[in-house]
Structure formats: C-alpha cells, structure tokens
mmCIF file of C-alpha atoms in Angstrom:
data_model
loop_
_atom_site.group_PDB
_atom_site.id
_atom_site.type_symbol
_atom_site.label_atom_id
_atom_site.label_comp_id
_atom_site.label_asym_id
_atom_site.label_seq_id
_atom_site.Cartn_x
_atom_site.Cartn_y
_atom_site.Cartn_z
ATOM 1 C CA MET A 423 -52.628 -28.501 -73.089
ATOM 2 C CA ASN A 424 -53.487 -25.013 -71.997
ATOM 3 C CA TYR A 425 -54.283 -26.014 -67.915
ATOM 4 C CA TYR A 426 -51.403 -27.151 -65.155
ATOM 5 C CA PRO A 427 -52.454 -28.114 -62.198
ATOM 6 C CA GLN A 428 -50.520 -26.821 -59.052
ATOM 7 C CA THR A 429 -52.359 -28.286 -56.098
ATOM 8 C CA CYS A 430 -54.938 -30.735 -55.199
ATOM 9 C CA VAL A 431 -56.927 -31.860 -52.156
ATOM 10 C CA TRP A 432 -56.871 -35.516 -51.638
ATOM 11 C CA GLU A 433 -59.035 -36.957 -49.148
ATOM 12 C CA VAL A 434 -57.075 -40.022 -47.773
ATOM 13 C CA THR A 435 -59.964 -41.438 -45.920
ATOM 14 C CA MET A 436 -63.673 -41.095 -45.451
ATOM 15 C CA GLY A 437 -63.153 -42.657 -41.889
ATOM 16 C CA CYS A 438 -63.447 -40.100 -38.832
ATOM 17 C CA ASN A 439 -63.644 -40.239 -35.337
ATOM 18 C CA MET A 440 -66.264 -37.502 -35.140
ATOM 19 C CA ASN A 441 -69.409 -37.090 -37.287
ATOM 20 C CA CYS A 442 -69.761 -33.360 -37.100
ATOM 21 C CA GLY A 443 -72.816 -31.576 -37.551
ATOM 22 C CA HIS A 444 -71.760 -29.346 -40.373
ATOM 23 C CA CYS A 445 -69.769 -32.192 -42.214
ATOM 24 C CA GLY A 446 -70.148 -31.770 -46.171
ATOM 25 C CA SER A 447 -69.423 -35.191 -46.673
ATOM 26 C CA SER A 448 -71.070 -37.120 -44.072
ATOM 27 C CA CYS A 449 -67.634 -38.248 -43.043
ATOM 28 C CA LYS A 450 -68.159 -41.584 -40.570
ATOM 29 C CA TYR A 451 -66.641 -44.703 -41.388
ATOM 30 C CA PRO A 452 -63.910 -45.744 -43.719
ATOM 31 C CA LEU A 453 -65.898 -46.689 -47.025
ATOM 32 C CA PRO A 454 -65.108 -49.531 -49.270
ATOM 33 C CA GLY A 455 -62.030 -49.023 -52.047
ATOM 34 C CA GLU A 456 -59.706 -47.183 -50.054
ATOM 35 C CA LEU A 457 -56.397 -46.783 -51.859
ATOM 36 C CA THR A 458 -53.551 -49.199 -50.475
ATOM 37 C CA SER A 459 -50.212 -47.781 -49.161
ATOM 38 C CA ALA A 460 -48.628 -48.419 -52.283
ATOM 39 C CA GLU A 461 -51.634 -46.635 -54.558
ATOM 40 C CA ALA A 462 -51.180 -43.696 -52.172
ATOM 41 C CA LEU A 463 -47.464 -43.608 -53.129
ATOM 42 C CA SER A 464 -47.950 -44.413 -56.597
ATOM 43 C CA PHE A 465 -50.444 -41.144 -56.635
ATOM 44 C CA VAL A 466 -47.632 -39.369 -55.258
ATOM 45 C CA ASP A 467 -45.491 -40.295 -57.980
ATOM 46 C CA MET A 468 -48.392 -39.003 -60.649
ATOM 47 C CA CYS A 469 -48.642 -35.441 -58.915
ATOM 48 C CA VAL A 470 -45.063 -35.336 -59.100
ATOM 49 C CA ASP A 471 -45.025 -35.905 -62.946
ATOM 50 C CA MET A 472 -47.732 -33.285 -63.426
ATOM 51 C CA ASN A 473 -45.332 -31.012 -61.438
ATOM 52 C CA LEU A 474 -47.655 -30.195 -58.591
ATOM 53 C CA LYS A 475 -46.397 -27.967 -56.159
ATOM 54 C CA TRP A 476 -48.521 -28.793 -52.932
ATOM 55 C CA VAL A 477 -51.100 -31.437 -51.899
ATOM 56 C CA THR A 478 -53.879 -31.351 -49.343
ATOM 57 C CA LEU A 479 -54.651 -34.196 -47.418
ATOM 58 C CA SER A 480 -58.100 -34.362 -45.954
ATOM 59 C CA GLY A 481 -61.078 -36.607 -44.977
ATOM 60 C CA GLY A 482 -62.493 -37.895 -43.053
ATOM 61 C CA GLU A 483 -59.803 -37.543 -40.642
ATOM 62 C CA PRO A 484 -56.520 -38.289 -42.218
ATOM 63 C CA LEU A 485 -54.692 -38.929 -38.676
ATOM 64 C CA THR A 486 -57.001 -42.232 -38.716
ATOM 65 C CA ARG A 487 -54.858 -43.627 -41.690
ATOM 66 C CA SER A 488 -51.600 -45.286 -40.007
ATOM 67 C CA ASP A 489 -49.622 -44.533 -43.150
ATOM 68 C CA ILE A 490 -50.405 -40.714 -42.943
ATOM 69 C CA CYS A 491 -46.774 -40.067 -41.621
ATOM 70 C CA SER A 492 -44.925 -42.075 -44.561
ATOM 71 C CA ILE A 493 -47.546 -40.894 -47.092
ATOM 72 C CA ILE A 494 -46.315 -37.426 -46.281
ATOM 73 C CA LYS A 495 -42.809 -38.207 -45.883
ATOM 74 C CA TYR A 496 -42.818 -39.958 -49.178
ATOM 75 C CA CYS A 497 -44.192 -36.396 -50.485
ATOM 76 C CA LYS A 498 -41.226 -34.684 -49.087
ATOM 77 C CA GLN A 499 -38.614 -36.739 -50.949
ATOM 78 C CA LYS A 500 -40.298 -36.472 -53.986
ATOM 79 C CA GLY A 501 -40.265 -32.378 -53.691
ATOM 80 C CA LEU A 502 -44.013 -32.264 -52.924
ATOM 81 C CA ALA A 503 -45.093 -29.725 -50.488
ATOM 82 C CA ALA A 504 -47.988 -31.627 -48.144
ATOM 83 C CA ASN A 505 -50.243 -29.928 -45.816
ATOM 84 C CA ILE A 506 -52.884 -31.789 -43.657
ATOM 85 C CA ILE A 507 -55.930 -30.930 -41.863
ATOM 86 C CA THR A 508 -57.155 -32.677 -38.759
ATOM 87 C CA ASN A 509 -59.883 -32.385 -36.184
ATOM 88 C CA GLY A 510 -56.948 -32.511 -33.488
ATOM 89 C CA TRP A 511 -58.338 -35.022 -31.410
ATOM 90 C CA LEU A 512 -55.404 -37.600 -32.293
ATOM 91 C CA MET A 513 -52.532 -35.234 -31.759
ATOM 92 C CA THR A 514 -49.924 -36.427 -29.341
ATOM 93 C CA ASP A 515 -46.323 -35.651 -28.722
ATOM 94 C CA ASP A 516 -45.252 -38.703 -30.534
ATOM 95 C CA LEU A 517 -47.250 -38.017 -33.747
ATOM 96 C CA ALA A 518 -46.030 -34.593 -33.852
ATOM 97 C CA LYS A 519 -42.737 -35.524 -33.756
ATOM 98 C CA LYS A 520 -43.121 -38.024 -36.275
ATOM 99 C CA LEU A 521 -45.118 -35.457 -38.394
ATOM 100 C CA LYS A 522 -42.210 -32.966 -38.012
ATOM 101 C CA SER A 523 -39.705 -35.534 -39.101
ATOM 102 C CA SER A 524 -41.961 -37.021 -42.065
ATOM 103 C CA GLY A 525 -41.541 -33.064 -43.428
ATOM 104 C CA VAL A 526 -45.072 -31.947 -42.853
ATOM 105 C CA SER A 527 -45.536 -28.421 -44.569
ATOM 106 C CA THR A 528 -48.881 -27.243 -42.512
ATOM 107 C CA VAL A 529 -50.695 -28.630 -40.072
ATOM 108 C CA ALA A 530 -54.135 -27.338 -39.988
ATOM 109 C CA ILE A 531 -56.940 -27.777 -37.030
ATOM 110 C CA SER A 532 -60.396 -27.024 -37.687
ATOM 111 C CA LEU A 533 -61.906 -24.811 -34.947
ATOM 112 C CA ASP A 534 -65.503 -23.843 -35.501
ATOM 113 C CA GLY A 535 -66.205 -21.824 -32.260
ATOM 114 C CA THR A 536 -65.914 -21.335 -28.272
ATOM 115 C CA GLU A 537 -65.472 -24.096 -26.347
ATOM 116 C CA GLU A 538 -69.518 -24.922 -25.764
ATOM 117 C CA VAL A 539 -70.194 -24.085 -29.310
ATOM 118 C CA HIS A 540 -67.452 -25.995 -30.785
ATOM 119 C CA ASP A 541 -67.958 -28.770 -28.859
ATOM 120 C CA LYS A 542 -71.654 -29.159 -29.812
ATOM 121 C CA ILE A 543 -70.835 -28.999 -33.550
ATOM 122 C CA ARG A 544 -68.083 -31.667 -33.394
ATOM 123 C CA LYS A 545 -67.585 -33.741 -30.185
ATOM 124 C CA LYS A 546 -67.435 -33.102 -26.143
ATOM 125 C CA GLY A 547 -63.876 -32.284 -25.051
ATOM 126 C CA SER A 548 -62.601 -31.470 -28.612
ATOM 127 C CA PHE A 549 -61.823 -28.011 -27.893
ATOM 128 C CA GLU A 550 -59.979 -29.268 -25.139
ATOM 129 C CA ARG A 551 -57.896 -31.418 -27.539
ATOM 130 C CA ILE A 552 -57.050 -28.797 -29.755
ATOM 131 C CA LYS A 553 -55.482 -26.598 -27.155
ATOM 132 C CA ASN A 554 -53.265 -29.513 -26.498
ATOM 133 C CA ALA A 555 -52.664 -30.026 -30.131
ATOM 134 C CA PHE A 556 -51.648 -26.609 -30.690
ATOM 135 C CA HIS A 557 -49.522 -26.610 -27.714
ATOM 136 C CA ILE A 558 -47.399 -29.760 -29.061
ATOM 137 C CA LEU A 559 -47.505 -28.806 -32.560
ATOM 138 C CA LYS A 560 -45.481 -25.512 -31.465
ATOM 139 C CA LYS A 561 -43.404 -27.429 -29.417
ATOM 140 C CA TYR A 562 -41.806 -28.932 -32.492
ATOM 141 C CA ASP A 563 -42.052 -25.831 -34.806
ATOM 142 C CA ILE A 564 -44.520 -26.953 -37.305
ATOM 143 C CA PHE A 565 -46.519 -24.386 -39.063
ATOM 144 C CA THR A 566 -49.884 -24.398 -38.130
ATOM 145 C CA ALA A 567 -52.947 -23.063 -39.392
ATOM 146 C CA SER A 568 -56.692 -23.206 -38.558
ATOM 147 C CA ILE A 569 -60.190 -23.663 -40.562
ATOM 148 C CA THR A 570 -63.365 -21.935 -39.199
ATOM 149 C CA THR A 571 -66.583 -22.963 -40.977
ATOM 150 C CA ILE A 572 -69.213 -20.186 -40.380
ATOM 151 C CA SER A 573 -72.613 -20.748 -39.502
ATOM 152 C CA ASN A 574 -75.311 -18.697 -37.538
ATOM 153 C CA LEU A 575 -73.867 -21.004 -34.540
ATOM 154 C CA ASN A 576 -70.623 -18.947 -34.521
ATOM 155 C CA ILE A 577 -70.642 -15.635 -36.443
ATOM 156 C CA ALA A 578 -71.076 -13.772 -33.706
ATOM 157 C CA LEU A 579 -68.064 -15.300 -32.064
ATOM 158 C CA LEU A 580 -64.967 -14.567 -34.511
ATOM 159 C CA GLY A 581 -63.401 -12.213 -32.584
ATOM 160 C CA GLU A 582 -63.107 -14.668 -29.518
ATOM 161 C CA ILE A 583 -62.035 -17.127 -31.816
ATOM 162 C CA LYS A 584 -59.621 -15.062 -33.732
ATOM 163 C CA ASP A 585 -57.874 -14.278 -29.691
ATOM 164 C CA PHE A 586 -58.033 -17.415 -29.129
ATOM 165 C CA LEU A 587 -55.727 -18.660 -32.368
ATOM 166 C CA ILE A 588 -53.550 -15.653 -31.644
ATOM 167 C CA SER A 589 -52.916 -17.213 -28.242
ATOM 168 C CA MET A 590 -52.186 -20.545 -29.280
ATOM 169 C CA GLY A 591 -49.823 -18.842 -31.791
ATOM 170 C CA VAL A 592 -51.694 -20.052 -34.622
ATOM 171 C CA ASP A 593 -49.830 -18.765 -38.070
ATOM 172 C CA VAL A 594 -52.650 -18.621 -40.694
ATOM 173 C CA TRP A 595 -56.534 -18.776 -40.075
ATOM 174 C CA GLN A 596 -58.566 -19.673 -43.081
ATOM 175 C CA LEU A 597 -63.042 -19.129 -43.003
ATOM 176 C CA GLN A 598 -65.193 -20.383 -44.962
ATOM 177 C CA ILE A 599 -68.997 -20.187 -44.948
ATOM 178 C CA GLY A 600 -70.711 -23.405 -44.294
ATOM 179 C CA LEU A 601 -73.248 -24.595 -47.043
ATOM 180 C CA PRO A 602 -76.179 -26.507 -46.832
ATOM 181 C CA MET A 603 -74.221 -29.948 -48.091
ATOM 182 C CA GLY A 604 -74.124 -33.687 -46.083
ATOM 183 C CA ASN A 605 -74.560 -33.217 -42.433
ATOM 184 C CA PHE A 606 -74.996 -29.508 -42.932
ATOM 185 C CA SER A 607 -78.265 -29.637 -45.234
ATOM 186 C CA LYS A 608 -80.107 -31.485 -41.937
ATOM 187 C CA HIS A 609 -79.502 -27.862 -40.144
ATOM 188 C CA PRO A 610 -81.370 -25.256 -42.338
ATOM 189 C CA ASP A 611 -81.302 -22.599 -39.560
ATOM 190 C CA TRP A 612 -77.591 -23.002 -39.507
ATOM 191 C CA LEU A 613 -76.887 -21.348 -42.676
ATOM 192 C CA ILE A 614 -76.151 -17.268 -42.994
ATOM 193 C CA LYS A 615 -78.225 -14.714 -44.593
ATOM 194 C CA PRO A 616 -75.743 -13.521 -47.913
ATOM 195 C CA ASP A 617 -76.221 -9.904 -46.492
ATOM 196 C CA LYS A 618 -73.746 -11.504 -43.337
ATOM 197 C CA ILE A 619 -71.135 -11.832 -45.917
ATOM 198 C CA ILE A 620 -70.599 -8.188 -45.883
ATOM 199 C CA ASP A 621 -69.797 -8.244 -41.756
ATOM 200 C CA ILE A 622 -67.530 -11.179 -42.290
ATOM 201 C CA ILE A 623 -65.497 -9.262 -44.655
ATOM 202 C CA ASP A 624 -65.652 -6.060 -42.581
ATOM 203 C CA PHE A 625 -63.966 -8.037 -39.643
ATOM 204 C CA CYS A 626 -61.376 -10.381 -41.792
ATOM 205 C CA TYR A 627 -60.373 -6.911 -43.174
ATOM 206 C CA ASP A 628 -59.559 -5.758 -40.052
ATOM 207 C CA ALA A 629 -58.144 -8.998 -38.478
ATOM 208 C CA ALA A 630 -55.695 -8.677 -41.684
ATOM 209 C CA VAL A 631 -54.726 -4.996 -41.258
ATOM 210 C CA GLU A 632 -54.010 -5.932 -37.729
ATOM 211 C CA GLY A 633 -51.469 -8.593 -38.894
ATOM 212 C CA LYS A 634 -51.553 -10.723 -35.589
ATOM 213 C CA ILE A 635 -52.562 -14.051 -37.730
ATOM 214 C CA GLY A 636 -52.430 -14.434 -41.445
ATOM 215 C CA ILE A 637 -56.163 -14.028 -42.902
ATOM 216 C CA CYS A 638 -56.835 -16.408 -45.658
ATOM 217 C CA LEU A 639 -60.384 -16.200 -47.348
ATOM 218 C CA ALA A 640 -61.682 -19.746 -48.733
ATOM 219 C CA ASP A 641 -62.676 -19.582 -52.384
ATOM 220 C CA CYS A 642 -66.514 -19.606 -51.385
ATOM 221 C CA MET A 643 -65.931 -15.973 -49.826
ATOM 222 C CA GLY A 644 -65.509 -12.860 -51.777
ATOM 223 C CA TYR A 645 -65.673 -11.238 -54.135
ATOM 224 C CA TYR A 646 -64.340 -7.723 -55.488
ATOM 225 C CA SER A 647 -65.270 -5.776 -53.168
ATOM 226 C CA ARG A 648 -62.237 -3.498 -51.922
ATOM 227 C CA LYS A 649 -61.984 -5.054 -48.278
ATOM 228 C CA GLN A 650 -61.667 -8.442 -49.980
ATOM 229 C CA ILE A 651 -59.008 -7.489 -52.697
ATOM 230 C CA GLU A 652 -56.865 -6.024 -49.860
ATOM 231 C CA ILE A 653 -57.276 -9.058 -47.507
ATOM 232 C CA ASP A 654 -56.205 -10.978 -50.231
ATOM 233 C CA LYS A 655 -53.563 -8.801 -50.796
ATOM 234 C CA ILE A 656 -51.974 -8.745 -47.553
ATOM 235 C CA TYR A 657 -52.118 -12.884 -47.114
ATOM 236 C CA LEU A 658 -51.915 -14.205 -50.705
ATOM 237 C CA ARG A 659 -48.888 -11.926 -52.066
ATOM 238 C CA SER A 660 -46.962 -12.331 -49.112
ATOM 239 C CA LYS A 661 -47.081 -16.164 -49.923
ATOM 240 C CA ASN A 662 -46.433 -15.120 -53.457
ATOM 241 C CA ILE A 663 -49.585 -16.885 -54.447
ATOM 242 C CA PRO A 664 -51.748 -15.192 -56.980
ATOM 243 C CA LEU A 665 -54.800 -13.339 -56.321
ATOM 244 C CA TRP A 666 -57.927 -15.295 -56.708
ATOM 245 C CA ASP A 667 -59.227 -15.223 -60.475
ATOM 246 C CA GLY A 668 -61.919 -17.439 -60.573
ATOM 247 C CA CYS A 669 -62.600 -20.944 -59.956
ATOM 248 C CA HIS A 670 -59.514 -23.045 -60.603
ATOM 249 C CA ALA A 671 -60.972 -26.247 -60.351
ATOM 250 C CA GLY A 672 -59.592 -28.273 -63.599
ATOM 251 C CA ILE A 673 -58.169 -25.078 -64.582
ATOM 252 C CA ARG A 674 -54.969 -25.087 -61.901
ATOM 253 C CA SER A 675 -56.437 -27.686 -59.223
ATOM 254 C CA PHE A 676 -58.582 -30.626 -58.646
ATOM 255 C CA GLY A 677 -59.673 -33.274 -55.934
ATOM 256 C CA MET A 678 -59.264 -36.837 -55.333
ATOM 257 C CA LEU A 679 -61.611 -39.447 -53.450
ATOM 258 C CA HIS A 680 -60.389 -41.907 -50.929
ATOM 259 C CA ASN A 681 -60.807 -44.406 -53.874
ATOM 260 C CA GLY A 682 -58.924 -42.495 -56.407
ATOM 261 C CA ASP A 683 -61.616 -40.772 -58.068
ATOM 262 C CA ILE A 684 -60.791 -37.831 -59.764
ATOM 263 C CA LEU A 685 -62.950 -34.345 -59.840
ATOM 264 C CA GLY A 686 -62.332 -30.956 -60.003
ATOM 265 C CA CYS A 687 -63.111 -30.176 -56.732
ATOM 266 C CA THR A 688 -63.602 -32.168 -53.709
ATOM 267 C CA SER A 689 -66.384 -30.106 -52.084
ATOM 268 C CA ILE A 690 -68.714 -30.837 -55.257
ATOM 269 C CA ARG A 691 -70.094 -34.401 -54.189
ATOM 270 C CA ASP A 692 -72.073 -35.020 -57.275
ATOM 271 C CA LYS A 693 -70.748 -38.134 -58.975
ATOM 272 C CA LYS A 694 -71.140 -36.839 -62.367
ATOM 273 C CA PHE A 695 -68.665 -34.319 -61.813
ATOM 274 C CA ILE A 696 -66.094 -37.666 -61.221
ATOM 275 C CA GLU A 697 -63.533 -37.245 -64.573
ATOM 276 C CA GLY A 698 -61.855 -40.587 -63.915
ATOM 277 C CA ASN A 699 -59.826 -42.981 -61.768
ATOM 278 C CA ILE A 700 -56.237 -43.271 -61.049
ATOM 279 C CA ARG A 701 -56.660 -46.935 -61.236
ATOM 280 C CA GLU A 702 -57.917 -46.987 -64.641
ATOM 281 C CA LYS A 703 -56.035 -44.108 -65.893
ATOM 282 C CA THR A 704 -52.889 -42.251 -64.992
ATOM 283 C CA LEU A 705 -53.335 -38.537 -63.491
ATOM 284 C CA ARG A 706 -51.924 -37.025 -66.612
ATOM 285 C CA GLU A 707 -54.420 -39.231 -68.760
ATOM 286 C CA ILE A 708 -57.144 -37.864 -66.891
ATOM 287 C CA TRP A 709 -56.090 -34.246 -66.634
ATOM 288 C CA GLU A 710 -54.985 -33.864 -70.224
ATOM 289 C CA SER A 711 -57.961 -35.704 -72.201
ATOM 290 C CA PRO A 712 -60.104 -33.498 -74.125
ATOM 291 C CA ASP A 713 -63.363 -35.034 -72.560
ATOM 292 C CA THR A 714 -62.456 -34.285 -68.787
ATOM 293 C CA PHE A 715 -63.577 -31.002 -66.921
ATOM 294 C CA LEU A 716 -65.676 -29.703 -69.590
ATOM 295 C CA TRP A 717 -68.206 -28.147 -67.118
ATOM 296 C CA ARG A 718 -65.276 -25.850 -65.841
ATOM 297 C CA ARG A 719 -62.982 -25.260 -68.915
ATOM 298 C CA ASN A 720 -66.107 -24.638 -71.663
ATOM 299 C CA PHE A 721 -68.015 -22.150 -68.977
ATOM 300 C CA THR A 722 -68.290 -18.742 -70.307
ATOM 301 C CA LYS A 723 -70.408 -15.684 -68.814
ATOM 302 C CA GLU A 724 -73.054 -15.846 -70.963
ATOM 303 C CA MET A 725 -73.677 -19.161 -69.108
ATOM 304 C CA LEU A 726 -74.395 -17.157 -65.869
ATOM 305 C CA ASP A 727 -77.776 -16.322 -64.618
ATOM 306 C CA GLY A 728 -78.711 -13.531 -62.796
ATOM 307 C CA ASN A 729 -76.713 -10.460 -61.263
ATOM 308 C CA CYS A 730 -73.425 -12.514 -62.409
ATOM 309 C CA LYS A 731 -74.669 -12.426 -65.910
ATOM 310 C CA VAL A 732 -74.069 -8.813 -65.966
ATOM 311 C CA CYS A 733 -71.456 -8.504 -63.878
ATOM 312 C CA LYS A 734 -68.108 -6.744 -65.098
ATOM 313 C CA TYR A 735 -66.226 -8.978 -63.092
ATOM 314 C CA SER A 736 -67.914 -12.327 -64.595
ATOM 315 C CA LYS A 737 -66.047 -12.597 -67.734
ATOM 316 C CA LYS A 738 -62.821 -13.393 -65.006
ATOM 317 C CA CYS A 739 -64.502 -14.603 -62.221
ATOM 318 C CA LEU A 740 -67.382 -16.510 -63.787
ATOM 319 C CA GLY A 741 -69.831 -16.621 -60.794
ATOM 320 C CA GLY A 742 -67.178 -17.183 -58.411
ATOM 321 C CA CYS A 743 -66.867 -20.592 -56.611
ATOM 322 C CA THR A 744 -69.288 -23.493 -58.468
ATOM 323 C CA ASN A 745 -69.871 -25.374 -55.257
ATOM 324 C CA THR A 746 -71.431 -22.350 -53.576
ATOM 325 C CA ARG A 747 -73.739 -21.949 -56.975
ATOM 326 C CA LEU A 748 -74.596 -25.874 -56.827
ATOM 327 C CA ALA A 749 -75.171 -26.430 -53.311
ATOM 328 C CA ILE A 750 -77.806 -23.161 -52.478
ATOM 329 C CA ASN A 751 -79.321 -23.104 -56.400
ATOM 330 C CA LYS A 752 -78.870 -26.781 -57.239
ATOM 331 C CA ASP A 753 -77.304 -25.268 -60.617
ATOM 332 C CA ILE A 754 -73.994 -24.195 -61.562
ATOM 333 C CA ASN A 755 -75.391 -21.613 -64.247
ATOM 334 C CA SER A 756 -76.996 -19.556 -61.255
ATOM 335 C CA ASP A 757 -76.098 -16.604 -60.205
ATOM 336 C CA ASN A 758 -73.804 -16.629 -56.542
ATOM 337 C CA LYS A 759 -76.263 -15.089 -53.839
ATOM 338 C CA TYR A 760 -73.149 -14.964 -51.157
ATOM 339 C CA CYS A 761 -70.818 -12.776 -53.452
ATOM 340 C CA THR A 762 -69.933 -9.660 -51.931
ATOM 341 C CA HIS A 763 -70.054 -7.545 -54.909
ATOM 342 C CA SER A 764 -73.557 -8.798 -56.166
ATOM 343 C CA ILE A 765 -74.611 -8.281 -52.571
ATOM 344 C CA LEU A 766 -73.653 -4.665 -52.511
ATOM 345 C CA MET A 767 -75.189 -3.919 -56.263
ATOM 346 C CA ASP A 768 -78.806 -5.346 -54.817
ATOM 347 C CA LYS A 769 -78.182 -2.793 -51.642
ATOM 348 C CA PHE A 770 -77.557 0.097 -54.599
ATOM 349 C CA ARG A 771 -80.401 -0.786 -56.636
ATOM 350 C CA ASN A 772 -82.580 -1.054 -53.800
ATOM 351 C CA GLN A 773 -81.686 2.421 -52.641
ATOM 352 C CA LEU A 774 -82.135 3.780 -56.367
ATOM 353 C CA ALA A 775 -85.250 2.458 -56.143
ATOM 354 C CA SER A 776 -86.470 5.024 -53.745
ATOM 355 C CA ARG A 777 -84.778 8.037 -55.780
ATOM 356 C CA VAL A 778 -86.786 10.407 -57.955
ATOM 357 C CA ASP A 779 -83.833 12.925 -58.725
ATOM 358 C CA SER A 780 -82.856 12.433 -62.329
ATOM 359 C CA GLU A 781 -80.463 15.265 -62.394
ATOM 360 C CA ASN A 782 -78.201 13.403 -59.881
ATOM 361 C CA ILE A 783 -78.710 10.133 -60.682
ATOM 362 C CA LEU A 784 -77.413 11.028 -63.995
ATOM 363 C CA ASN A 785 -74.540 12.547 -63.032
ATOM 364 C CA HIS A 786 -73.609 9.439 -60.614
ATOM 365 C CA ALA A 787 -74.112 7.289 -63.746
ATOM 366 C CA LYS A 788 -71.688 9.537 -65.688
ATOM 367 C CA ASN A 789 -69.508 9.436 -63.407
ATOM 368 C CA MET A 790 -69.345 5.453 -62.663
ATOM 369 C CA ILE A 791 -68.982 5.267 -66.880
ATOM 370 C CA ASN A 792 -65.800 7.549 -66.338
ATOM 371 C CA GLN A 793 -64.501 5.270 -63.558
ATOM 372 C CA LYS A 794 -65.261 2.185 -66.104
ATOM 373 C CA CYS A 795 -67.921 1.294 -63.505
ATOM 374 C CA TYR A 796 -70.252 0.151 -65.596
ATOM 375 C CA GLN A 797 -72.695 -2.459 -63.607
ATOM 376 C CA GLU A 798 -73.117 0.838 -61.232
ATOM 377 C CA ALA A 799 -73.754 3.371 -64.144
ATOM 378 C CA ASN A 800 -76.421 0.626 -65.887
ATOM 379 C CA LEU A 801 -78.210 0.253 -62.597
ATOM 380 C CA SER A 802 -78.389 3.844 -62.395
ATOM 381 C CA LEU A 803 -79.610 4.474 -66.105
ATOM 382 C CA ASP A 804 -82.329 1.581 -65.256
ATOM 383 C CA ARG A 805 -83.623 3.610 -62.637
ATOM 384 C CA LEU A 806 -83.494 6.462 -64.975
ATOM 385 C CA ILE A 807 -85.766 5.083 -67.581
ATOM 386 C CA GLU A 808 -88.336 3.744 -65.317
ATOM 387 C CA LEU A 809 -88.085 7.415 -64.256
ATOM 388 C CA GLU A 810 -88.494 9.038 -67.752
ATOM 389 C CA PRO A 811 -89.035 5.997 -70.003
ATOM 390 C CA GLU A 812 -88.960 8.004 -73.699
ATOM 391 C CA ASN A 813 -85.718 9.695 -72.865
ATOM 392 C CA SER A 814 -83.811 8.654 -75.910
ATOM 393 C CA ASP A 815 -80.604 9.983 -74.331
ATOM 394 C CA PHE A 816 -81.004 7.411 -70.855
ATOM 395 C CA LYS A 817 -81.394 4.467 -73.522
ATOM 396 C CA ASN A 818 -78.612 5.006 -75.768
ATOM 397 C CA LEU A 819 -76.450 5.545 -72.505
ATOM 398 C CA LYS A 820 -78.247 2.106 -71.522
ATOM 399 C CA ASN A 821 -77.288 0.243 -74.605
ATOM 400 C CA PHE A 822 -73.582 1.858 -74.356
ATOM 401 C CA THR A 823 -73.102 0.347 -70.549
ATOM 402 C CA HIS A 824 -74.679 -2.766 -71.352
ATOM 403 C CA SER A 825 -72.641 -3.508 -74.817
ATOM 404 C CA ILE A 826 -69.336 -2.943 -72.169
ATOM 405 C CA ILE A 827 -70.482 -5.198 -69.596
#
C-alpha cells in the first residue's frame, strides 16, 4: 500500500440552522442514516488505527449535534486532533468552555463579507453572532480560524474582511472560491471570472507578507505562480505541513458523509465517487482495497485536456483541485480554468499573438529553455512557427520543448 491517510473531513450532520446561498451541499435538515454516537466513536477508532493526524468536523452545522463535544473529547483521548467548522450562530460561553475542555484543536468560523453581505448570504444577525463567538473563543484561548468563500458578492471586500478578522484576533484565514454546486449553482452571477484569481493571489500574498494573520489557500486556489508558492511557504512550512503537490483525495486524505459513506473528498457530491461505507466495511478495508479511489490513484497527466495537458507542472499537479474541474466543466479530465499558472500562460499567449518580431521572440524562447521554462518556450515557438511555417529550426526546437513537457 503506497497511500497513507493523514486527515479526513467528516460531515457529521447535514442538519443546519441556516440555508446559505452558497452552500455546496444544500444543507438544511438532518438526513436519514446519520451515524449514532456509538458509530461515531467507532469511526474515530478506525481513524486512529489508520494513524490519522487530524480530523475536521463539518456539516451542515456540526454544533447542532448534541454529542459533538463527546466526539471531540474522544478524538483527543485517542491522540487525534479534531478541528471544527461552524457558522458561529450557536456559540455560547458554556459551549466554548465545553469545547475547550474537550480538547478541540481549532474552531473555524465561516465569514463571507461585511455585515450586510454576510447576512445576505447566510442569515440576518449572523455577523453579530460571529463577533460574539470570536470574543468568547478568545476568552478561553481556543485557536481560531475563519473561512471565506469568495464570490462576486464579496471579492471587493477582502481587505475589510481581513481587517475585521485581525481585530478579532483570529489566528488563520482560509480563502476559497465559490463553485457552482448546490445552492451556489442557483446564483450563476456570483461565480467569479477565472482571471480574478490573479487579483486574489496578489491580495493574499500582501496579507501573508504583512504577517498579521495566517493566510491559508484552499486546494481550489493556485497553482504554481511565484506568489502562490510564497504564500504556501509562509503558512504551511511554519506548521510543518507539506507544500501542496496535487489533489490528495484518496492519496493522503478522504472524506466521510453523515451516513458513513467514504469518498475521496466531501466537496465532490457525485454518488459515483463513493468508495464504501463504514457500516459495511472498516475504514482500513475501504482504504486498502485495490478497487477504491481509482479515479485518483490511476490518474495521469496524459488523461488531462487543454492547458493542463501541456503544462510543465501537470505531472505533479494533475490539474489541481479535482472538484473545481468537475464543478466547472463536469469532467475531471478537463483543464483547470481557475489555475493561476494557466491564466498567466493564456495571458502570455495573447501577448504573443500580436507580435511579429521573430528575432526577439526566438531569443525569449531560448532564454526560457535555458531556465527550463519549457511551456513558455513552447508558446513562443508556436508563434514563431505561425510567422514562419517553413522554418525547420523552429520546428526542431518545438519538438524538443514539447517532448520535455
């Protein structure tokens, strides 16, 4: 077995006291088949048996489960770090005290804008509840985080959100893009354009360098621009977390739904990606089966299309976040339209389209080859061949760079 799970995201319930406009899983009511308390603790034992390092409890709203603190406490007793993601509405002094005594590792609260925008997306009064929740959590010295789902509603508010979180003493801020899933798919005008990713990365880079709050990019953000790499180095290396090197669903992480269904990632809602259920098999049996997670474990660069197929990083990256490709293009083999590197390459290609100075373009191509930037060189040579289709030197160089990519 070459794959060893380190973490999982566990949707402990689909029940929620909100019905947020961007909720990818359209949570509202608890669904039939939710794990009992005994089954939940048994799953923790399975995670410990697999040597997991941490588990993230999400939902729905996990705080609507009456046994949530007992689950966290059991994780702590077994040496498994437990994080929780909440909307903050139910946080009270008594609950924070219980979370602290249970040994919770991190409490992350979702925040999606200034008061007007956040409450529009989630629920009137939610923003004030979050302020209260952060004050209470800090009172008990609980490590706090916040998660922002970026859409056209709040992309212009990132600076204000950052200042608010800093004022609340929040330790880490995770940013992710909203994708057309669940409730979000009902609001196509909320989806940001791919080129906005560059602006977001620029903002996150400045915030990371500023150092007033930890900046963590979700797996759907990136990839392989200089600033994105630096952002990851600043935060991930400080926590001794490996730098992102491709979708780790079924490789070193997995997800579990409310009913015990195991899949590579809880963001992927398609039932065909379910690998088994812990009520029928143990987690180890599911994970170590030669027939599970094949969509990821057998995935290769050659299966990708578009920019990803010819990208110099794709052998490692494999198109970035699988769910982004699936949500945007309905196909995991498609290229990633929200990849920073791909967007920059498209921009470079467009710049080349208007150039006719063959000598300068050739010099740039050779310079890129010397720097082992073969994709940029390849694009330059494509333009040279358009300008001089009979030039064999250009074609030979193109064959060289193409073979390396």
